[in-house]
Amino acid sequence: KHVDDLARVHAARVERELALDNLDEALALARRAVADPAPDAPRGPTRLLHRRSLRLWNLALDLEESLNGDEGMRAAYERCLRLKVATPAVVANYAAFLKDHGYFEDGLAAHEKGLALFPPPHEASAALWRSYLDDFVERYRNTQIVRARELFERCLAAPHDPSHLSVFHLKYAAYERDHAKGPSSTKRLLSIHERMCTAVPL
């Protein structure tokens, strides 16, 4: 009668196939569990399973990562994000997966999609922003200064909880100091510190 009950049945069936080392069958079952319901599916948990069960999605994503290639993995993550089933951890894992496999711009795009799902002042937003900024700076350093500044400014303009503002100001200042050197950068660096003094609560 309930989505969680049905999800447990699907998960138990997948885990049974894994215990029997039937990996392809386990992956097929996991995919079926989070697939779109048939048009003639009866009303009830069957129609809601793919949009409600984070347990099944985590299981399906784990199996895609273990058993399938990059494209299948990416398709599964993208669908999870599109259905808005993803948690902040799923977003972070997807961005890390893309980064580790050399899809740097796609990894940054995954951060953007995560921020659209968990905008400030959602508690997860600050962690997503920190990861986003770190990945961008690590990748581009001093080669995309204008774009980096726009990203930092977007971050500072977002309605974060005040407790997170000092971290973002300091990251911005560190970027200016280490990667955007020059007279204008010195002025900008001082400006960032001044803004921090007024924006961050005592």
C-alpha positions in Angstrom: 0.0 0.0 0.0 3.0 2.3 0.6 5.9 3.4 -1.6 8.4 2.3 1.1 6.9 -1.1 1.3 7.1 -1.6 -2.4 10.7 -0.2 -2.5 11.7 -2.8 0.1 10.4 -5.6 -2.1 12.3 -4.3 -5.1 15.5 -3.8 -3.1 15.3 -7.3 -1.6 14.9 -8.8 -5.1 17.9 -6.9 -6.4 20.0 -7.9 -3.3 19.0 -11.5 -3.8 20.3 -11.4 -7.4 23.5 -9.8 -6.2 23.9 -12.5 -3.5 23.6 -15.1 -6.3 26.2 -13.1 -8.4 23.6 -12.4 -11.1 25.0 -8.9 -11.7 23.3 -8.2 -15.0 19.9 -9.3 -13.7 20.4 -7.2 -10.6 21.2 -4.1 -12.7 18.2 -4.8 -14.9 15.9 -5.1 -11.9 17.2 -1.9 -10.4 16.6 -0.1 -13.6 13.1 -1.4 -13.9 12.4 -0.4 -10.3 13.1 3.3 -11.0 11.8 3.3 -14.6 8.8 5.4 -15.6 5.5 3.5 -14.9 3.5 2.1 -17.7 0.7 4.4 -18.9 -1.8 1.8 -17.8 -0.2 1.2 -14.4 -2.7 1.3 -11.5 -2.9 4.2 -9.2 -0.8 3.8 -6.0 2.8 3.2 -5.1 3.7 1.7 -8.5 3.1 5.1 -10.1 5.1 7.0 -7.5 8.1 4.7 -6.9 10.4 6.3 -9.5 9.8 9.8 -8.0 9.7 8.9 -4.3 12.2 6.1 -3.4 15.6 7.4 -2.7 16.5 4.0 -1.5 16.0 2.4 -4.9 17.7 5.3 -6.7 20.8 4.9 -4.5 20.8 1.2 -5.2 20.4 1.8 -9.0 23.1 4.5 -9.1 25.5 2.2 -7.2 25.0 -0.6 -9.6 25.3 1.7 -12.6 28.6 2.9 -11.3 29.9 -0.6 -10.6 28.6 -2.4 -13.6 27.9 0.0 -16.4 29.9 2.4 -18.6 30.2 6.2 -18.3 27.2 6.9 -20.6 24.8 4.7 -18.7 26.0 6.2 -15.4 25.5 9.7 -16.6 22.1 9.0 -18.0 21.0 7.6 -14.6 22.3 10.6 -12.7 20.8 13.0 -15.1 17.4 11.3 -14.9 17.6 11.3 -11.1 18.3 15.1 -11.1 15.5 15.7 -13.6 13.0 13.9 -11.5 14.2 15.9 -8.4 14.8 12.7 -6.4 18.5 13.6 -5.9 19.9 14.5 -2.5 22.8 16.9 -2.0 25.0 13.8 -1.6 23.9 12.5 -5.0 24.7 15.8 -6.6 28.2 15.8 -5.0 28.8 12.2 -6.1 27.8 13.0 -9.7 30.0 16.1 -9.9 32.9 14.1 -8.5 32.3 11.3 -10.9 32.4 13.6 -13.9 35.5 15.4 -12.6 37.3 12.1 -12.0 36.5 11.0 -15.5 37.7 14.2 -17.2 34.3 15.8 -17.9 35.2 19.0 -16.1 32.7 21.4 -17.6 29.9 18.8 -17.2 31.0 18.5 -13.5 30.5 22.2 -13.1 27.2 21.9 -14.8 26.2 19.2 -12.3 26.9 21.7 -9.5 24.6 24.2 -11.2 21.8 21.7 -11.4 22.4 20.9 -7.7 22.1 24.5 -6.8 18.9 24.8 -8.7 17.5 21.9 -6.6 18.9 23.2 -3.3 19.2 27.0 -3.6 20.2 29.2 -0.6 19.3 29.4 2.2 19.0 25.6 2.0 21.6 24.2 4.3 23.1 22.0 1.6 23.6 24.9 -0.7 26.7 26.2 1.2 28.4 22.8 0.8 27.5 22.7 -2.9 28.9 26.2 -3.4 32.1 25.4 -1.6 32.7 22.3 -3.8 31.7 24.2 -7.0 34.2 27.0 -6.3 37.0 24.7 -5.3 36.5 22.6 -8.5 36.5 25.7 -10.7 39.6 27.2 -9.2 41.4 23.9 -9.2 40.6 23.4 -12.9 41.1 26.9 -14.3 43.3 28.8 -11.8 44.4 32.0 -13.6 43.0 31.2 -17.0 39.4 32.1 -16.5 39.6 35.1 -14.2 36.5 37.0 -15.4 34.4 33.9 -15.2 35.8 33.0 -11.8 35.0 36.5 -10.5 31.4 36.3 -11.8 31.0 32.9 -10.1 32.3 34.3 -6.8 30.1 37.3 -7.1 27.0 35.1 -7.8 27.9 33.1 -4.7 28.2 36.2 -2.5 24.9 37.7 -3.8 23.0 34.5 -2.9 20.9 34.6 0.3 23.2 32.3 2.4 22.9 31.9 6.1 25.3 34.6 7.5 27.4 31.9 9.2 28.7 30.8 5.7 29.6 34.2 4.4 33.1 34.4 5.9 34.1 31.2 4.1 33.0 32.5 0.7 34.7 35.9 1.2 37.9 34.3 2.2 37.8 31.9 -0.8 37.3 34.9 -3.1 40.1 36.8 -1.4 42.5 33.8 -1.7 41.6 33.5 -5.4 42.5 37.2 -6.0 45.7 36.8 -4.1 46.9 33.6 -5.7 45.6 33.7 -9.2 44.5 37.2 -10.3 47.6 39.2 -9.5 48.1 42.8 -10.5 47.3 46.4 -9.3 43.5 46.0 -10.0 43.6 42.7 -8.1 45.0 44.3 -5.0 42.2 46.8 -5.0 39.7 44.1 -5.5 41.3 42.1 -2.7 40.9 45.0 -0.3 37.4 45.5 -1.4 36.5 41.9 -0.7 37.9 42.2 2.8 36.0 45.4 3.4 32.7 43.8 2.2 33.4 40.8 4.5 33.7 43.2 7.5 30.2 44.5 6.8 28.5 41.3 5.6 29.7 38.9 8.2 28.1 39.1 11.6 30.3 39.6 14.7 
